[in-house]
Amino acid sequence: MASGMDEDRLLAEIERSLARDDPALDERMSVLGRQFAEGPPPEPDPEDGVEHPHGRRRDWRKIVAVVAVVVAVLGLVLTALLSGPSATVPDQAPPAGLPAAVQAAPAPPVPYA
């Protein structure tokens, strides 16, 4: 504990020396110390939105809705692209057990009664 007390004493001595040598710096440091002593500004109300760095407020519900719409559209586009026929895959062979002629022949018309 003695070393901590020595450090505090040395820091206080350095602070006094700087205040004596440069009063303008001492005044600026005092102002900064008072600003930091006040604490951070109060948090914005979550119901009103989040404070934007440029001063604008953004409603988190709107952001979530836009993200959900983008994800849904992207999912639909990917589904359409991936479920379509592929040009690189050759025609598939008929299932085992059925001759190719049966699958290629058109179905007979169904008579209506």
PDB file of C-alpha atoms in Angstrom:
ATOM      1  CA  MET A   1       0.000   0.000   0.000  1.00  0.00           C
ATOM      2  CA  ALA A   2       2.898   2.345   0.561  1.00  0.00           C
ATOM      3  CA  SER A   3       3.733   2.424  -3.146  1.00  0.00           C
ATOM      4  CA  GLY A   4       0.147   3.460  -3.998  1.00  0.00           C
ATOM      5  CA  MET A   5       0.304   6.295  -1.492  1.00  0.00           C
ATOM      6  CA  ASP A   6       3.681   7.372  -2.889  1.00  0.00           C
ATOM      7  CA  GLU A   7       2.253   7.421  -6.401  1.00  0.00           C
ATOM      8  CA  ASP A   8      -0.696   9.542  -5.272  1.00  0.00           C
ATOM      9  CA  ARG A   9       1.656  11.984  -3.559  1.00  0.00           C
ATOM     10  CA  LEU A  10       3.881  12.216  -6.662  1.00  0.00           C
ATOM     11  CA  LEU A  11       0.890  12.729  -8.963  1.00  0.00           C
ATOM     12  CA  ALA A  12      -0.471  15.489  -6.718  1.00  0.00           C
ATOM     13  CA  GLU A  13       2.948  17.181  -6.726  1.00  0.00           C
ATOM     14  CA  ILE A  14       3.128  16.988 -10.547  1.00  0.00           C
ATOM     15  CA  GLU A  15      -0.402  18.393 -10.794  1.00  0.00           C
ATOM     16  CA  ARG A  16       0.461  21.359  -8.551  1.00  0.00           C
ATOM     17  CA  SER A  17       3.647  22.018 -10.544  1.00  0.00           C
ATOM     18  CA  LEU A  18       1.778  21.998 -13.863  1.00  0.00           C
ATOM     19  CA  ALA A  19      -0.955  24.290 -12.475  1.00  0.00           C
ATOM     20  CA  ARG A  20       1.712  26.737 -11.311  1.00  0.00           C
ATOM     21  CA  ASP A  21       3.595  26.651 -14.661  1.00  0.00           C
ATOM     22  CA  ASP A  22       0.571  26.847 -17.004  1.00  0.00           C
ATOM     23  CA  PRO A  23      -2.599  28.334 -15.484  1.00  0.00           C
ATOM     24  CA  ALA A  24      -4.502  28.154 -18.818  1.00  0.00           C
ATOM     25  CA  LEU A  25      -3.902  24.406 -18.999  1.00  0.00           C
ATOM     26  CA  ASP A  26      -5.021  24.079 -15.388  1.00  0.00           C
ATOM     27  CA  GLU A  27      -8.281  25.889 -16.205  1.00  0.00           C
ATOM     28  CA  ARG A  28      -8.959  23.675 -19.243  1.00  0.00           C
ATOM     29  CA  MET A  29      -8.280  20.539 -17.217  1.00  0.00           C
ATOM     30  CA  SER A  30     -10.615  21.773 -14.467  1.00  0.00           C
ATOM     31  CA  VAL A  31     -13.408  22.309 -17.022  1.00  0.00           C
ATOM     32  CA  LEU A  32     -12.884  18.833 -18.447  1.00  0.00           C
ATOM     33  CA  GLY A  33     -12.870  17.358 -14.961  1.00  0.00           C
ATOM     34  CA  ARG A  34     -16.216  18.990 -14.181  1.00  0.00           C
ATOM     35  CA  GLN A  35     -17.712  17.719 -17.458  1.00  0.00           C
ATOM     36  CA  PHE A  36     -16.620  14.153 -16.743  1.00  0.00           C
ATOM     37  CA  ALA A  37     -17.823  14.396 -13.155  1.00  0.00           C
ATOM     38  CA  GLU A  38     -21.362  15.101 -14.395  1.00  0.00           C
ATOM     39  CA  GLY A  39     -21.506  11.654 -15.989  1.00  0.00           C
ATOM     40  CA  PRO A  40     -22.811  10.524 -19.364  1.00  0.00           C
ATOM     41  CA  PRO A  41     -25.978  12.032 -20.828  1.00  0.00           C
ATOM     42  CA  PRO A  42     -29.201  10.145 -20.099  1.00  0.00           C
ATOM     43  CA  GLU A  43     -30.094   7.252 -22.387  1.00  0.00           C
ATOM     44  CA  PRO A  44     -32.833   7.953 -24.973  1.00  0.00           C
ATOM     45  CA  ASP A  45     -36.212   6.380 -24.374  1.00  0.00           C
ATOM     46  CA  PRO A  46     -36.377   3.013 -26.225  1.00  0.00           C
ATOM     47  CA  GLU A  47     -39.952   3.743 -27.307  1.00  0.00           C
ATOM     48  CA  ASP A  48     -38.832   6.883 -29.119  1.00  0.00           C
ATOM     49  CA  GLY A  49     -36.012   5.221 -31.032  1.00  0.00           C
ATOM     50  CA  VAL A  50     -32.252   5.208 -30.893  1.00  0.00           C
ATOM     51  CA  GLU A  51     -30.198   8.376 -31.017  1.00  0.00           C
ATOM     52  CA  HIS A  52     -28.315   8.511 -34.310  1.00  0.00           C
ATOM     53  CA  PRO A  53     -24.772   9.979 -34.353  1.00  0.00           C
ATOM     54  CA  HIS A  54     -25.870  12.720 -36.758  1.00  0.00           C
ATOM     55  CA  GLY A  55     -28.760  13.792 -34.553  1.00  0.00           C
ATOM     56  CA  ARG A  56     -31.528  11.881 -36.350  1.00  0.00           C
ATOM     57  CA  ARG A  57     -33.627   9.345 -34.528  1.00  0.00           C
ATOM     58  CA  ARG A  58     -34.292   5.907 -35.989  1.00  0.00           C
ATOM     59  CA  ASP A  59     -37.127   3.702 -34.907  1.00  0.00           C
ATOM     60  CA  TRP A  60     -35.876   0.159 -34.285  1.00  0.00           C
ATOM     61  CA  ARG A  61     -39.204  -1.296 -35.436  1.00  0.00           C
ATOM     62  CA  LYS A  62     -38.770   0.210 -38.895  1.00  0.00           C
ATOM     63  CA  ILE A  63     -35.250  -1.165 -39.143  1.00  0.00           C
ATOM     64  CA  VAL A  64     -36.420  -4.661 -38.158  1.00  0.00           C
ATOM     65  CA  ALA A  65     -39.267  -4.506 -40.710  1.00  0.00           C
ATOM     66  CA  VAL A  66     -36.920  -3.446 -43.522  1.00  0.00           C
ATOM     67  CA  VAL A  67     -34.440  -6.209 -42.658  1.00  0.00           C
ATOM     68  CA  ALA A  68     -37.270  -8.803 -42.594  1.00  0.00           C
ATOM     69  CA  VAL A  69     -38.508  -7.686 -46.029  1.00  0.00           C
ATOM     70  CA  VAL A  70     -34.996  -7.816 -47.496  1.00  0.00           C
ATOM     71  CA  VAL A  71     -34.437 -11.329 -46.108  1.00  0.00           C
ATOM     72  CA  ALA A  72     -37.808 -12.521 -47.471  1.00  0.00           C
ATOM     73  CA  VAL A  73     -37.156 -11.105 -50.968  1.00  0.00           C
ATOM     74  CA  LEU A  74     -33.655 -12.547 -51.007  1.00  0.00           C
ATOM     75  CA  GLY A  75     -35.049 -15.941 -49.991  1.00  0.00           C
ATOM     76  CA  LEU A  76     -37.631 -15.855 -52.786  1.00  0.00           C
ATOM     77  CA  VAL A  77     -35.045 -14.880 -55.393  1.00  0.00           C
ATOM     78  CA  LEU A  78     -32.637 -17.597 -54.299  1.00  0.00           C
ATOM     79  CA  THR A  79     -35.427 -20.175 -54.261  1.00  0.00           C
ATOM     80  CA  ALA A  80     -36.463 -19.217 -57.799  1.00  0.00           C
ATOM     81  CA  LEU A  81     -32.891 -19.357 -59.051  1.00  0.00           C
ATOM     82  CA  LEU A  82     -31.961 -22.620 -57.389  1.00  0.00           C
ATOM     83  CA  SER A  83     -35.166 -24.536 -58.096  1.00  0.00           C
ATOM     84  CA  GLY A  84     -35.213 -23.908 -61.855  1.00  0.00           C
ATOM     85  CA  PRO A  85     -33.760 -26.352 -64.374  1.00  0.00           C
ATOM     86  CA  SER A  86     -30.015 -26.309 -64.642  1.00  0.00           C
ATOM     87  CA  ALA A  87     -28.362 -26.055 -68.052  1.00  0.00           C
ATOM     88  CA  THR A  88     -25.272 -27.970 -66.922  1.00  0.00           C
ATOM     89  CA  VAL A  89     -27.103 -31.103 -65.698  1.00  0.00           C
ATOM     90  CA  PRO A  90     -27.997 -33.530 -68.555  1.00  0.00           C
ATOM     91  CA  ASP A  91     -31.481 -35.032 -68.758  1.00  0.00           C
ATOM     92  CA  GLN A  92     -32.004 -37.607 -66.061  1.00  0.00           C
ATOM     93  CA  ALA A  93     -32.316 -41.292 -66.898  1.00  0.00           C
ATOM     94  CA  PRO A  94     -35.756 -42.896 -66.425  1.00  0.00           C
ATOM     95  CA  PRO A  95     -36.395 -44.589 -63.093  1.00  0.00           C
ATOM     96  CA  ALA A  96     -35.192 -48.172 -62.832  1.00  0.00           C
ATOM     97  CA  GLY A  97     -37.728 -50.796 -63.892  1.00  0.00           C
ATOM     98  CA  LEU A  98     -39.542 -48.674 -66.506  1.00  0.00           C
ATOM     99  CA  PRO A  99     -38.525 -48.773 -70.152  1.00  0.00           C
ATOM    100  CA  ALA A 100     -37.685 -45.459 -71.750  1.00  0.00           C
ATOM    101  CA  ALA A 101     -40.443 -45.922 -74.375  1.00  0.00           C
ATOM    102  CA  VAL A 102     -43.159 -45.965 -71.699  1.00  0.00           C
ATOM    103  CA  GLN A 103     -42.037 -42.692 -70.272  1.00  0.00           C
ATOM    104  CA  ALA A 104     -41.657 -41.015 -73.659  1.00  0.00           C
ATOM    105  CA  ALA A 105     -45.095 -42.072 -74.956  1.00  0.00           C
ATOM    106  CA  PRO A 106     -47.932 -39.599 -74.428  1.00  0.00           C
ATOM    107  CA  ALA A 107     -50.681 -40.623 -72.063  1.00  0.00           C
ATOM    108  CA  PRO A 108     -53.901 -41.912 -73.714  1.00  0.00           C
ATOM    109  CA  PRO A 109     -56.915 -39.581 -73.573  1.00  0.00           C
ATOM    110  CA  VAL A 110     -59.404 -40.228 -70.807  1.00  0.00           C
ATOM    111  CA  PRO A 111     -62.974 -40.686 -72.099  1.00  0.00           C
ATOM    112  CA  TYR A 112     -65.658 -38.669 -70.363  1.00  0.00           C
ATOM    113  CA  ALA A 113     -68.765 -40.543 -69.274  1.00  0.00           C
TER     114      ALA A 113
END
